Amino acid sequence: MPAYRPLKIASSEITPQQHYLRRREFLGAASLGAMALYGVSKASAAALSVIDSRYTVGEKVTPLKDVTTYNNFYEFGLDKGDPARLSGDFKPLPWTVKVDGMVNKPGTFDVEALMKEFPIESRTYRMRCVEAWSMVIPWDGFPLASLLNKVEPLGSAKYVAFETVVRPDQMPGQKGIFQSLDWPYVEGLRLDEARHPLTLLAVGLYGETLQNQNGAPIRLVVPWKYGFKGIKSIVRITLTDKEPKNTWQVTNPQEYGFYANVNPEVDHPRWSQATERRIGESGFFGASRHPTLPFNGYADEVASLYSGMDLRKSF
Ligand SMILES: Nc1nc2c(c(=O)[nH]1)N[C@H]1C(S)=C(S)[C@@H](COP(=O)(O)O)O[C@H]1N2
Ligand SMILES: [Mo]
């Protein structure tokens, strides 16, 4: 079994886990504080560095079972069920992330130390895959900005590049005939996007450490962009002055680009992006359909980052 244990903030001793998970599922979308959700007193929550970021969406949270069994993580296979089925040998701990490039204080940081250093925030975000399915996920993590501030980017740094681990022995999709992409999986953000308060390094979801299939032990979450920007199992973060390539853009430049902001008005060459299938909700024909929102519903927070850009071409 992969390492899978409650985050320090989960307080499973206080609230039986099933009860806690069900409360999260039903109440996660309501404007209740993390204190109430975690079922701990304000005093002990403060000691455990829990912050209620009050990032919620007015929609039902996707059940944990769907979040952990319907995944894209090509290092473990191409089918949605492969990452959960085939990631049992992956060892997410111990783990370090190297942060280098155009910074004053480069370093290699232990993930568990970072989890203690930065307050863990509970934030429920929409997640919209470019394949036109979506979820609502209660993440636990800290802003990427906190880590970037620690290493002090140089004034000349303009972008941030990310890299996933390469471990063919533990990741069957990186081996032999099962190779699908060029490894490592890579991603990138503009520095201002990386520093935006919504941009999260997730270390857990539903109050539990990330399972392997969700990108253990640390992955990126950029809620206004298509899901492929949310690179998993990160081992390296590099500050640079050149726009970084990302894996999907390199694999298929006709269909994928650097920005990948969610935009219902710009169709994928092979399908409409106007609506999305909400995983875990049933409608007349399988999952229920929701309208896709500009910037995935985060336009008020992020549209100003792109003023002056032609949004139809910003894919
Ligand atoms: N390293 C890596 N990161 C990845 C992927 C991948 O294949 N490899 N898939 C991406 C895609 S397409 C999506 S939609 C999200 C899915 O995240 P989830 O499985 O946790 O919902 O992870 C992204 N991060
Ligand atoms: Mo995706």
Coordinates of C-alpha atoms and ligand atoms in Angstrom, one line a residue:
M1 CA 0.0 0.0 0.0
P2 CA 1.2 3.5 -0.7
A3 CA 1.8 5.7 2.3
Y4 CA -1.5 7.3 3.0
R5 CA -2.0 9.0 6.3
P6 CA -4.0 12.0 7.6
L7 CA -2.4 15.3 7.4
K8 CA -1.5 16.7 10.8
I9 CA -4.5 18.9 10.4
A10 CA -7.0 16.2 9.8
S11 CA -7.7 15.4 13.5
S12 CA -8.9 11.9 12.7
E13 CA -8.5 11.0 16.4
I14 CA -11.2 13.6 17.2
T15 CA -13.6 13.0 14.3
P16 CA -14.1 9.5 13.0
Q17 CA -12.7 9.5 9.5
Q18 CA -15.8 8.4 7.6
H19 CA -17.9 10.9 9.5
Y20 CA -15.4 13.6 8.7
L21 CA -15.2 12.8 5.1
R22 CA -18.9 12.8 4.7
R23 CA -19.1 16.2 6.4
R24 CA -16.5 17.5 4.0
E25 CA -18.4 16.1 1.1
F26 CA -21.7 17.8 2.0
L27 CA -20.4 20.9 3.7
G28 CA -17.3 21.6 1.8
A29 CA -19.1 23.8 -0.6
A30 CA -20.9 25.8 2.0
S31 CA -19.3 28.8 3.6
L32 CA -18.3 26.9 6.8
G33 CA -14.9 27.5 8.3
A34 CA -12.2 24.9 8.1
M35 CA -12.3 24.7 11.9
A36 CA -15.9 23.4 11.8
L37 CA -15.0 21.1 8.9
Y38 CA -12.0 19.6 10.6
G39 CA -14.0 19.1 13.8
V40 CA -11.3 20.6 16.0
S41 CA -11.5 23.4 18.5
K42 CA -10.3 26.8 17.4
A43 CA -7.5 26.6 19.9
S44 CA -6.0 23.3 18.7
A45 CA -6.6 24.2 15.1
A46 CA -4.5 27.3 15.6
A47 CA -1.7 25.2 17.1
L48 CA -1.9 23.0 14.0
S49 CA -1.7 26.0 11.6
V50 CA -5.0 25.4 9.9
I51 CA -6.2 28.3 7.8
D52 CA -9.7 28.6 6.5
S53 CA -9.0 30.4 3.2
R54 CA -12.7 30.6 2.5
Y55 CA -12.1 29.6 -1.0
T56 CA -15.3 27.7 -1.7
V57 CA -17.5 27.3 -4.8
G58 CA -21.2 27.2 -4.5
E59 CA -21.3 23.7 -5.9
K60 CA -21.3 20.2 -4.5
V61 CA -17.8 18.8 -3.8
T62 CA -16.9 15.7 -5.9
P63 CA -16.9 12.5 -3.8
L64 CA -13.4 11.4 -2.6
K65 CA -13.9 8.1 -4.4
D66 CA -14.2 9.8 -7.8
V67 CA -11.3 12.2 -7.1
T68 CA -9.0 9.2 -6.3
T69 CA -10.1 6.8 -9.0
Y70 CA -10.7 8.9 -12.1
N71 CA -7.3 10.4 -12.9
N72 CA -4.9 11.6 -15.5
F73 CA -1.4 10.7 -14.6
Y74 CA 0.3 9.2 -17.7
E75 CA 3.3 8.1 -15.8
F76 CA 1.0 5.4 -14.5
G77 CA -0.9 4.6 -17.7
L78 CA -3.4 6.1 -20.1
D79 CA -6.8 5.0 -18.7
K80 CA -8.5 7.0 -16.0
G81 CA -8.4 4.0 -13.6
D82 CA -4.7 3.2 -14.2
P83 CA -3.1 5.7 -11.8
A84 CA -5.1 4.4 -8.9
R85 CA -4.5 0.7 -9.9
L86 CA -0.8 1.0 -10.9
S87 CA 0.7 3.4 -8.5
G88 CA 1.0 1.1 -5.5
D89 CA 4.8 0.8 -5.7
F90 CA 5.4 4.5 -5.9
K91 CA 7.2 5.9 -2.8
P92 CA 6.2 9.5 -2.2
L93 CA 8.3 10.0 1.0
P94 CA 11.0 11.0 1.7
W95 CA 10.8 13.7 -1.0
T96 CA 12.7 16.8 -1.8
V97 CA 12.0 19.6 -4.3
K98 CA 14.9 21.5 -5.8
V99 CA 14.3 25.2 -6.5
D100 CA 16.9 26.8 -8.6
G101 CA 17.6 29.1 -11.6
M102 CA 17.2 32.9 -11.3
V103 CA 16.9 33.2 -7.5
N104 CA 19.0 34.6 -4.7
K105 CA 18.6 31.6 -2.4
P106 CA 18.4 28.3 -4.3
G107 CA 17.8 25.2 -2.3
T108 CA 16.6 21.6 -2.0
F109 CA 13.7 21.4 0.4
D110 CA 12.2 18.5 2.2
V111 CA 8.5 18.4 1.6
E112 CA 7.5 17.4 5.1
A113 CA 9.5 20.3 6.4
L114 CA 7.7 22.7 4.1
M115 CA 4.4 21.3 5.3
K116 CA 5.4 22.3 8.8
E117 CA 6.9 25.6 7.8
F118 CA 3.9 27.0 5.9
P119 CA 0.4 27.0 7.2
I120 CA -1.7 24.4 5.4
E121 CA -4.8 25.9 3.9
S122 CA -8.0 24.2 3.0
R123 CA -9.3 25.4 -0.3
T124 CA -12.1 24.1 -2.5
Y125 CA -11.5 24.8 -6.2
R126 CA -13.1 23.8 -9.4
M127 CA -10.9 21.6 -11.6
R128 CA -11.6 21.6 -15.4
C129 CA -9.7 19.2 -17.6
V130 CA -9.2 20.1 -21.2
E131 CA -11.0 16.9 -22.1
A132 CA -14.3 18.6 -20.9
W133 CA -14.8 16.9 -17.6
S134 CA -14.6 18.6 -14.2
M135 CA -14.6 18.1 -10.5
V136 CA -14.8 20.3 -7.4
I137 CA -11.9 19.3 -5.1
P138 CA -11.2 20.3 -1.5
W139 CA -7.4 20.7 -1.6
D140 CA -5.0 21.2 1.3
G141 CA -1.8 23.1 0.6
F142 CA 0.1 26.3 0.6
P143 CA 0.5 29.1 -1.9
L144 CA 3.3 28.6 -4.4
A145 CA 4.1 32.2 -3.6
S146 CA 5.3 31.2 -0.1
L147 CA 8.0 28.9 -1.5
L148 CA 9.0 31.5 -4.2
N149 CA 9.3 34.2 -1.6
K150 CA 11.6 31.9 0.4
V151 CA 14.1 31.6 -2.5
E152 CA 13.9 35.3 -3.6
P153 CA 13.4 35.4 -7.4
L154 CA 15.8 37.8 -9.2
G155 CA 14.3 40.8 -10.9
S156 CA 15.3 39.2 -14.2
A157 CA 13.2 36.1 -13.6
K158 CA 10.0 36.1 -15.6
Y159 CA 8.8 32.5 -15.6
V160 CA 8.7 29.4 -13.5
A161 CA 9.3 25.9 -14.9
F162 CA 8.3 22.7 -13.2
E163 CA 9.4 19.0 -13.5
T164 CA 7.8 15.7 -12.4
V165 CA 9.9 12.9 -11.1
V166 CA 11.3 10.2 -13.5
R167 CA 11.1 6.7 -11.9
P168 CA 10.5 4.0 -14.5
D169 CA 10.8 1.3 -11.8
Q170 CA 7.9 2.8 -9.9
M171 CA 6.0 4.4 -12.8
P172 CA 4.9 1.7 -15.3
G173 CA 3.9 4.4 -17.9
Q174 CA 7.5 5.5 -18.1
K175 CA 8.8 2.1 -19.0
G176 CA 9.3 0.3 -22.3
I177 CA 6.4 0.0 -24.7
F178 CA 4.1 1.8 -22.2
Q179 CA 6.0 5.1 -22.8
S180 CA 3.4 7.6 -24.0
L181 CA 5.1 11.0 -23.5
D182 CA 8.6 12.4 -23.3
W183 CA 9.6 12.3 -19.6
P184 CA 9.9 14.2 -17.4
Y185 CA 6.4 15.7 -17.6
V186 CA 7.1 19.5 -17.6
E187 CA 5.0 22.6 -17.1
G188 CA 5.4 26.3 -16.8
L189 CA 3.8 29.5 -15.6
R190 CA 4.5 33.2 -15.9
L191 CA 6.0 34.5 -12.7
D192 CA 3.0 36.7 -11.9
E193 CA 0.7 33.7 -12.5
A194 CA 2.9 31.6 -10.2
R195 CA 2.8 34.3 -7.5
H196 CA -1.0 34.8 -7.8
P197 CA -2.7 34.0 -4.4
L198 CA -4.9 31.3 -6.0
T199 CA -1.9 29.3 -7.2
L200 CA -1.5 26.4 -4.8
L201 CA 1.1 23.7 -4.1
A202 CA -1.3 20.9 -2.9
V203 CA 0.0 18.3 -0.4
G204 CA -3.4 16.9 0.4
L205 CA -7.1 16.7 -0.4
Y206 CA -10.1 16.0 1.8
G207 CA -7.7 16.4 4.8
E208 CA -5.5 13.5 3.8
T209 CA -2.0 13.5 2.4
L210 CA -2.2 13.2 -1.4
Q211 CA -2.6 9.7 -2.7
N212 CA -0.1 8.7 -5.4
Q213 CA -2.6 8.9 -8.2
N214 CA -3.3 12.6 -7.3
G215 CA 0.4 13.6 -7.5
A216 CA 1.9 12.7 -4.1
P217 CA 3.5 14.2 -2.3
I218 CA 3.3 17.7 -3.9
R219 CA 1.5 19.0 -7.0
L220 CA 0.5 22.2 -8.6
V221 CA -3.1 23.5 -8.7
V222 CA -3.9 26.5 -10.9
P223 CA -7.7 26.6 -10.8
W224 CA -8.3 29.0 -13.7
K225 CA -6.3 26.9 -16.2
Y226 CA -7.0 23.5 -17.8
G227 CA -6.1 20.6 -15.5
F228 CA -2.9 19.6 -17.4
K229 CA -1.2 22.7 -16.0
G230 CA -1.5 21.0 -12.5
I231 CA 1.8 19.1 -12.7
K232 CA 2.1 16.2 -10.3
S233 CA 4.9 14.8 -8.1
I234 CA 7.1 17.8 -8.6
V235 CA 10.9 17.4 -8.0
R236 CA 12.2 20.6 -9.5
I237 CA 11.1 24.2 -9.8
T238 CA 13.3 26.6 -11.9
L239 CA 13.0 30.3 -12.2
T240 CA 13.9 31.5 -15.7
D241 CA 13.6 34.4 -18.2
K242 CA 12.4 32.2 -21.1
E243 CA 8.8 30.9 -21.6
P244 CA 9.0 27.2 -20.5
K245 CA 7.7 24.5 -22.7
N246 CA 5.0 22.2 -21.4
T247 CA 4.5 18.5 -22.1
W248 CA 1.2 18.8 -24.0
Q249 CA 2.3 21.8 -26.0
V250 CA 5.4 19.9 -27.1
T251 CA 3.4 16.7 -27.8
N252 CA 0.7 18.4 -29.8
P253 CA 1.3 22.1 -30.6
Q254 CA -1.8 22.3 -32.8
E255 CA -4.0 21.7 -29.8
Y256 CA -2.2 22.9 -26.7
G257 CA -0.4 26.0 -25.7
F258 CA 1.4 27.7 -22.8
Y259 CA -1.4 29.7 -21.2
A260 CA -4.3 27.1 -21.3
N261 CA -6.7 29.4 -19.5
V262 CA -10.2 27.9 -19.3
N263 CA -12.3 29.6 -22.0
P264 CA -15.7 28.3 -23.0
E265 CA -15.5 30.4 -26.2
V266 CA -12.4 28.8 -27.6
D267 CA -13.2 25.3 -28.7
H268 CA -10.6 22.5 -28.7
P269 CA -9.9 21.6 -32.3
R270 CA -11.8 18.3 -31.7
W271 CA -14.6 19.3 -29.3
S272 CA -16.5 22.2 -27.8
Q273 CA -15.3 23.7 -24.5
A274 CA -18.7 25.4 -23.8
T275 CA -19.8 22.8 -21.3
E276 CA -18.3 20.1 -19.0
R277 CA -19.2 16.8 -17.6
R278 CA -19.2 17.0 -13.8
I279 CA -17.7 13.7 -12.6
G280 CA -19.6 12.0 -9.8
E281 CA -23.0 13.7 -10.6
S282 CA -25.5 11.9 -12.6
G283 CA -27.7 13.5 -15.3
F284 CA -29.9 12.0 -17.9
F285 CA -27.0 10.5 -19.9
G286 CA -24.3 9.7 -17.4
A287 CA -22.5 12.6 -15.7
S288 CA -24.4 15.9 -15.5
R289 CA -23.4 18.8 -17.7
H290 CA -22.4 22.2 -16.4
P291 CA -21.7 25.4 -18.4
T292 CA -17.9 26.1 -18.5
L293 CA -17.1 29.5 -17.0
P294 CA -14.5 32.0 -18.3
F295 CA -11.3 31.4 -16.4
N296 CA -13.2 28.5 -14.8
G297 CA -15.1 30.9 -12.6
Y298 CA -12.1 32.9 -11.4
A299 CA -12.3 35.8 -13.8
D300 CA -12.7 38.4 -11.1
E301 CA -9.5 37.3 -9.5
V302 CA -7.3 36.7 -12.6
A303 CA -8.6 38.4 -15.8
S304 CA -6.5 41.4 -15.1
L305 CA -3.4 39.3 -15.5
Y306 CA -4.2 39.1 -19.2
S307 CA -5.4 42.6 -20.0
G308 CA -4.3 43.6 -23.5
M309 CA -3.9 39.9 -24.6
D310 CA -6.2 38.4 -27.2
L311 CA -7.9 35.8 -25.0
R312 CA -9.0 33.8 -28.1
K313 CA -5.3 33.4 -28.9
S314 CA -4.1 32.9 -25.4
F315 CA -4.4 29.2 -25.5
Ligands
LIG1 N1 3.1 14.5 -14.1 C1 1.9 14.6 -14.6 N2 1.1 15.6 -14.1 C2 -0.2 15.7 -14.6 C3 -0.7 14.8 -15.6 C4 0.2 13.8 -16.0 O1 -0.2 12.9 -16.9 N3 1.4 13.7 -15.5 N4 -2.0 14.9 -16.0 C5 -2.6 16.3 -15.9 C6 -4.0 16.4 -16.3 S1 -4.4 16.3 -17.9 C7 -5.0 16.6 -15.3 S2 -6.6 16.8 -15.8 C8 -4.7 16.6 -13.9 C9 -5.5 15.6 -13.2 O2 -5.4 15.6 -11.8 P1 -6.2 14.6 -10.9 O3 -6.0 13.2 -11.5 O4 -5.6 14.7 -9.5 O5 -7.6 15.0 -10.9 O6 -3.3 16.3 -13.6 C10 -2.4 16.9 -14.5 N5 -1.0 16.7 -14.0
MO2 MO -6.5 17.1 -18.1

